[in-house]
N, CA, C and O atoms as CSV, one atom per row, in Angstrom:
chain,resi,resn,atom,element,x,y,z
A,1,UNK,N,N,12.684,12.927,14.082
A,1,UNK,CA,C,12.381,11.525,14.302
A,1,UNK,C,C,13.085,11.004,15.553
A,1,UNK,O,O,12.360,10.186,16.119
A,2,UNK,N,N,14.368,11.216,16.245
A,2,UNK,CA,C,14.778,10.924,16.765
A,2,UNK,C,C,14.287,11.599,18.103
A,2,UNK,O,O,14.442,10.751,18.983
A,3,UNK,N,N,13.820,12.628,18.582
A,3,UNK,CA,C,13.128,13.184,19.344
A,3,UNK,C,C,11.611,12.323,19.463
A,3,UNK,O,O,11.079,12.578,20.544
A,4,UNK,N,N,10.982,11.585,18.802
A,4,UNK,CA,C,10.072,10.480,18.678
A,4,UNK,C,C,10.274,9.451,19.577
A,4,UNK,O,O,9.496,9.133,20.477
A,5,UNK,N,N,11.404,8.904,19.297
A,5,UNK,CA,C,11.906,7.230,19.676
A,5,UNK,C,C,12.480,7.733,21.285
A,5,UNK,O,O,12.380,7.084,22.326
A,6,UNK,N,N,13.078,9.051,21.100
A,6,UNK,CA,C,13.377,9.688,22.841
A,6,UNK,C,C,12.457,9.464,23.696
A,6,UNK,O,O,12.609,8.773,24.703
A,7,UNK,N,N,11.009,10.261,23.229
A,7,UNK,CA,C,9.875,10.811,24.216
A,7,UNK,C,C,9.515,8.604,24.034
A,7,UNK,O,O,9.553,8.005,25.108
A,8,UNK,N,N,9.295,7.948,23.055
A,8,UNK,CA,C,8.505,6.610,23.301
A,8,UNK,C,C,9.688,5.850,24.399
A,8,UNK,O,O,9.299,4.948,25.140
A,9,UNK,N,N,11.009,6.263,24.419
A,9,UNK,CA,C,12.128,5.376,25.449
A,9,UNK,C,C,11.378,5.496,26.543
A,9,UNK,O,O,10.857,4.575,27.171
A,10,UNK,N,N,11.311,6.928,26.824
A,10,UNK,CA,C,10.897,8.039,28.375
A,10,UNK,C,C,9.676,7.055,28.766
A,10,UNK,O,O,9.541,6.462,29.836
A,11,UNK,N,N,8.737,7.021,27.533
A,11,UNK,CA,C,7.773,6.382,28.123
A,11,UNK,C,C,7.470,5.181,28.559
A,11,UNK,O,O,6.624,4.918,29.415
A,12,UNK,N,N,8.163,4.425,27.972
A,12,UNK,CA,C,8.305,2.762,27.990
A,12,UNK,C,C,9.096,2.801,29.559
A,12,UNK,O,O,8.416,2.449,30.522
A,13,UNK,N,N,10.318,3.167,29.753
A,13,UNK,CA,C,10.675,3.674,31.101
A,13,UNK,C,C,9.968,3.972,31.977
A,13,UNK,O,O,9.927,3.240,32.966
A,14,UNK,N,N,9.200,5.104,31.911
A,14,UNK,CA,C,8.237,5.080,33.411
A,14,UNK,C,C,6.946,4.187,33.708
A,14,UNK,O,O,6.226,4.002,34.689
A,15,UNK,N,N,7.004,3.630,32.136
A,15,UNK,CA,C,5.528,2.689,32.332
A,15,UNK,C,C,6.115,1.579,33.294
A,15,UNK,O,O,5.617,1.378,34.401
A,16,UNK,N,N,7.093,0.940,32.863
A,16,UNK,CA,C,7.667,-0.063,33.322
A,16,UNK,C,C,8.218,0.272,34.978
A,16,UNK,O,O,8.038,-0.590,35.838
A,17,UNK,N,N,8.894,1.586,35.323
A,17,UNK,CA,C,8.985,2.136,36.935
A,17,UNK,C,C,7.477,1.708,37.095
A,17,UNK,O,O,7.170,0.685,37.706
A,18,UNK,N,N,6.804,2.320,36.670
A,18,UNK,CA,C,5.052,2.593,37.375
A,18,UNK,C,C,4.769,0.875,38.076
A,18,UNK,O,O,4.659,0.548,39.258
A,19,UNK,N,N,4.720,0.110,36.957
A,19,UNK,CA,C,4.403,-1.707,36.953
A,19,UNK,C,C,5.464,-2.082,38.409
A,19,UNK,O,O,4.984,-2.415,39.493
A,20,UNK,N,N,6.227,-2.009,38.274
A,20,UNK,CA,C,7.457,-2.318,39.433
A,20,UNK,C,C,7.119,-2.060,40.756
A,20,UNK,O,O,7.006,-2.839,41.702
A,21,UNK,N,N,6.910,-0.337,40.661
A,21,UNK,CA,C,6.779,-0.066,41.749
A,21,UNK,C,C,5.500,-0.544,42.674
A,21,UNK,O,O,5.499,-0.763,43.886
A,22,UNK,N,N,4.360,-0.646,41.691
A,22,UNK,CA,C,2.858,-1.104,42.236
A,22,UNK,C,C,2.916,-2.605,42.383
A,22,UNK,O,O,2.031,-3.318,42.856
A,23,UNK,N,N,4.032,-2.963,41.931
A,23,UNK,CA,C,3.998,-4.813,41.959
A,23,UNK,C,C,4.780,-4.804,43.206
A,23,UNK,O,O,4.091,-5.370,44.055
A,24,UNK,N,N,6.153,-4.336,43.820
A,24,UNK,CA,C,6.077,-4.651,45.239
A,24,UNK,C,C,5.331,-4.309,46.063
A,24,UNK,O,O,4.971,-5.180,46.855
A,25,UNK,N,N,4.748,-2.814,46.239
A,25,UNK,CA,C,4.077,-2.326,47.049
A,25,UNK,C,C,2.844,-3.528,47.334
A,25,UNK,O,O,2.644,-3.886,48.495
A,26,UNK,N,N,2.000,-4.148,46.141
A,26,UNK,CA,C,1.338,-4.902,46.071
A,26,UNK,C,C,1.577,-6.544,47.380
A,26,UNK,O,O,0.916,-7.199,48.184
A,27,UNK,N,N,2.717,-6.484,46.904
A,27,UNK,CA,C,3.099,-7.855,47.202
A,27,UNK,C,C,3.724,-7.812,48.957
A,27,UNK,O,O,3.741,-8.821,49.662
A,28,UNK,N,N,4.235,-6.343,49.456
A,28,UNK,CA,C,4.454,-6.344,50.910
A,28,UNK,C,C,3.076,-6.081,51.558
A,28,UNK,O,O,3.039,-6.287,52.771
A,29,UNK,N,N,2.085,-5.717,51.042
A,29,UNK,CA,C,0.625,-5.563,51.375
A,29,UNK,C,C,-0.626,-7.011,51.580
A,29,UNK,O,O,-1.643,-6.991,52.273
A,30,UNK,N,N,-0.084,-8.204,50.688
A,30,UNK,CA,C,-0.663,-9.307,50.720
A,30,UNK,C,C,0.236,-10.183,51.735
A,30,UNK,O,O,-0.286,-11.227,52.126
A,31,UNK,N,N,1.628,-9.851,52.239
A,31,UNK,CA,C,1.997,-10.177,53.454
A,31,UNK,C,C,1.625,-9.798,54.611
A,31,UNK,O,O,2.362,-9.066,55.272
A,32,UNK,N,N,0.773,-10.093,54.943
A,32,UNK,CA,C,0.095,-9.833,56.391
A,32,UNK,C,C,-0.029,-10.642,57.514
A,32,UNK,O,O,0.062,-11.785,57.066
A,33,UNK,N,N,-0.165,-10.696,58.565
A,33,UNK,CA,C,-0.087,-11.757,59.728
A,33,UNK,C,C,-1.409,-12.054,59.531
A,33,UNK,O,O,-1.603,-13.174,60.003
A,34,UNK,N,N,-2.385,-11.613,59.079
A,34,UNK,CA,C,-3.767,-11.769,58.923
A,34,UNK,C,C,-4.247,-13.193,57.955
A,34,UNK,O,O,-4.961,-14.115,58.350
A,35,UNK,N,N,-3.636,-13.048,56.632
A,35,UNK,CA,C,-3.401,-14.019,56.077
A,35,UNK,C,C,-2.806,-15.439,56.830
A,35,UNK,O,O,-3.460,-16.482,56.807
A,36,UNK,N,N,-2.009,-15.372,57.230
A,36,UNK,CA,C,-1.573,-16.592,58.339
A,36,UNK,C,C,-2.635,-17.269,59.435
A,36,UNK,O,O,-2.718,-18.493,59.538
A,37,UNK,N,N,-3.265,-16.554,60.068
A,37,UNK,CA,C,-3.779,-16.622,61.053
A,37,UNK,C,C,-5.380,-17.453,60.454
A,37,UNK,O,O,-5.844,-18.535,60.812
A,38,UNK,N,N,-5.927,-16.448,59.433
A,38,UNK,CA,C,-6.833,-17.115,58.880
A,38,UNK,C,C,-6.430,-18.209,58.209
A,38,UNK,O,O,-7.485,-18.790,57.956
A,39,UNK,N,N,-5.520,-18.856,57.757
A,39,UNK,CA,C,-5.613,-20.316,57.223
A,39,UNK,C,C,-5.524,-21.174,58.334
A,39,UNK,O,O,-6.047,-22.281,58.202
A,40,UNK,N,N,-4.757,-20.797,59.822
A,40,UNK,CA,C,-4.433,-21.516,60.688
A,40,UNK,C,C,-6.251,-21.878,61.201
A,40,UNK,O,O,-6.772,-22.992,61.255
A,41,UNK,N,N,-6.939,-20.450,61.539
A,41,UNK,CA,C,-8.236,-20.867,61.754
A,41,UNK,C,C,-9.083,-21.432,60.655
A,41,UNK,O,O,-10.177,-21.729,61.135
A,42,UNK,N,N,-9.017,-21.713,59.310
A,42,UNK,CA,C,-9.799,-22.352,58.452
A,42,UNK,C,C,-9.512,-23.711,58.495
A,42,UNK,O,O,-10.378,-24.535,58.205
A,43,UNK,N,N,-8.125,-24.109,58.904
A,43,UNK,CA,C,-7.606,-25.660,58.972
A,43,UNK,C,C,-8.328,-26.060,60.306
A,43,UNK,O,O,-9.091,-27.026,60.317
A,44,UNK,N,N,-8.063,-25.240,61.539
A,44,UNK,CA,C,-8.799,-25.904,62.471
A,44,UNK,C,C,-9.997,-26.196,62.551
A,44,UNK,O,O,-10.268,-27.269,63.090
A,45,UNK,N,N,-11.140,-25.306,62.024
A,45,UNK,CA,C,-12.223,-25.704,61.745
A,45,UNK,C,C,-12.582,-27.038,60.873
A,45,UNK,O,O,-13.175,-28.008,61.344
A,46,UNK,N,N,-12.113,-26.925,59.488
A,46,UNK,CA,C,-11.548,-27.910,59.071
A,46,UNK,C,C,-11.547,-29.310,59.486
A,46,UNK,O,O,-12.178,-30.250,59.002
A,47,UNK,N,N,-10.673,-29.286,60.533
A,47,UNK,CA,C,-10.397,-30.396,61.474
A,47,UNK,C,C,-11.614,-30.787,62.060
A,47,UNK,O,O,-12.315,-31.774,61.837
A,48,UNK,N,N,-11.786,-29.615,63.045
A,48,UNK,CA,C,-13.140,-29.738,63.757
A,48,UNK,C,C,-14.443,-30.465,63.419
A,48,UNK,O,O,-15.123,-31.048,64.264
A,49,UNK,N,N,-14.706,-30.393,62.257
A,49,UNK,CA,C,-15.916,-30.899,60.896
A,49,UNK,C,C,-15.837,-32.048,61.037
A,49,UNK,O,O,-16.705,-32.790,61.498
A,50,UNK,N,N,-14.073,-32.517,60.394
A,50,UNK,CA,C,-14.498,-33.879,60.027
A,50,UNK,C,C,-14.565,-34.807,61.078
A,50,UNK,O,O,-15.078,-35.924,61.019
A,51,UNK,N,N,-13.738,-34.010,62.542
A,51,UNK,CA,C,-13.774,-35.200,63.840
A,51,UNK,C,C,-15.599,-34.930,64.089
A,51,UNK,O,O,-16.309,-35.882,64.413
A,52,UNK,N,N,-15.973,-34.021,63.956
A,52,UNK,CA,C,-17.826,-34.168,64.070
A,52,UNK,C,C,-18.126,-35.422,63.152
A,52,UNK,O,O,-18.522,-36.487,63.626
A,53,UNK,N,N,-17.882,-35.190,61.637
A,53,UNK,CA,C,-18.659,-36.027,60.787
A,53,UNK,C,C,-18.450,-37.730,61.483
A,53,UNK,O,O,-19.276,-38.605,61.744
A,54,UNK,N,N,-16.291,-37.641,61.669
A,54,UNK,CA,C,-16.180,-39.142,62.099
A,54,UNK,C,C,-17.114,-39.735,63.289
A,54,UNK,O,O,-17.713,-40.808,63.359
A,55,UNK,N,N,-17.010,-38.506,64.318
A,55,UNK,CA,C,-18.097,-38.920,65.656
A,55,UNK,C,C,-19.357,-39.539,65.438
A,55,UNK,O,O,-19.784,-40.551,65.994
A,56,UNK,N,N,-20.209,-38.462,64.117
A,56,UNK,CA,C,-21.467,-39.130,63.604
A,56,UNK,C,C,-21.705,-40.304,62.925
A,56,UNK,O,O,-22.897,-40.490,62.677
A,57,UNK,N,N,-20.817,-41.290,62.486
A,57,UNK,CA,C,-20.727,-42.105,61.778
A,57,UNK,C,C,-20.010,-43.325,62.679
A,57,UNK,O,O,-19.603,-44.355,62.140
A,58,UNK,N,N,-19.891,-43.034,64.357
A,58,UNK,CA,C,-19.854,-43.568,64.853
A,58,UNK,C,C,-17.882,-44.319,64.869
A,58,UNK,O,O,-17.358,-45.406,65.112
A,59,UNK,N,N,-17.547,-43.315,64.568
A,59,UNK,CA,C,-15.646,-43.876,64.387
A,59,UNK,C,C,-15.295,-42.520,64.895
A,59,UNK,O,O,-15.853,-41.426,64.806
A,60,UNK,N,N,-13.828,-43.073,65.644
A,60,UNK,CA,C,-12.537,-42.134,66.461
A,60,UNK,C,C,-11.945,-41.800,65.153
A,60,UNK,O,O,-11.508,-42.803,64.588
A,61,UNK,N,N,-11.836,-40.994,64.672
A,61,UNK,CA,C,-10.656,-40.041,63.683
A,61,UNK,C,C,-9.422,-40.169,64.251
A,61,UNK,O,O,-8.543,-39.675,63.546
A,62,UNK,N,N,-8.969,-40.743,65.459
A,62,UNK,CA,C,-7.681,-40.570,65.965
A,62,UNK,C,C,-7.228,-42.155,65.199
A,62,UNK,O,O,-6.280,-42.252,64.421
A,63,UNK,N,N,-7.932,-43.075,65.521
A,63,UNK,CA,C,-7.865,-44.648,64.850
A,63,UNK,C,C,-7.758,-45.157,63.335
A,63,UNK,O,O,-7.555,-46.264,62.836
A,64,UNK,N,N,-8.037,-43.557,62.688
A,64,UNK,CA,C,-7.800,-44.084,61.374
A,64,UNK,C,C,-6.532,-44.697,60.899
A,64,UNK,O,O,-5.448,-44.265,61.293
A,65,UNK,N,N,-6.662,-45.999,59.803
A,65,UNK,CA,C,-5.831,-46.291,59.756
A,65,UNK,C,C,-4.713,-47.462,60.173
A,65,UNK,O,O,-3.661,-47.960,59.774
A,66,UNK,N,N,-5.974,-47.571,61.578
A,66,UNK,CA,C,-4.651,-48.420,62.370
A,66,UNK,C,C,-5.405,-49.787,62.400
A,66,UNK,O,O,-5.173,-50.468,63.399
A,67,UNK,N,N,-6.254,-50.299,61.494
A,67,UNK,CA,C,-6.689,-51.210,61.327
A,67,UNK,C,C,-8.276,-51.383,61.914
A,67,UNK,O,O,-9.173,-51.940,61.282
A,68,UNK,N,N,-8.370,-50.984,62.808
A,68,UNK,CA,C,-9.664,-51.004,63.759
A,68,UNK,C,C,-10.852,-50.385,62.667
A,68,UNK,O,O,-10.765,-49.410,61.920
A,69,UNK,N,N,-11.725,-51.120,62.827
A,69,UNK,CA,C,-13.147,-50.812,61.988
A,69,UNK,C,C,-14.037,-50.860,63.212
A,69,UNK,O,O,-14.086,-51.553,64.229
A,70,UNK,N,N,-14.851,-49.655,62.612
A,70,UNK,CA,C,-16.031,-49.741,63.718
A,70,UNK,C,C,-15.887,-48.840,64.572
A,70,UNK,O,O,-16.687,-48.737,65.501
């Protein structure tokens, strides 16, 4: 019996190495400069849109805010 609870330690042990090891590897892999870069270009676009939409609707996006209508 005790040769049982040995081999289930062993195993619970490397399951848990296995999880660890694939969870950093994981996590220095979703650090990428790539990631950065694409949110920087999704915000600018972003931007880009709504100074279009404000243009079409006939208002400066820079003026929001500052009282000026129209």
């Amino acid at each position: 019996m005790t040769w049982l609870w040995a081999l289930l330690g062993i195993m619970v042990v490397l399951i848990v190495a296995s999880l660890t090891y694939v969870g950093i590897r994981d996590r220095r892999r979703t650090k990428s400069g790539d990631a950065g870069s694409a949110a920087r270009q999704a915000l600018s676009e972003a931007e880009r849109y709504a100074a279009e939409r404000h243009a079409a609707q006939g208002r400066d996006p820079r003026s929001f805010g500052s009282g000026e209508h129209g």
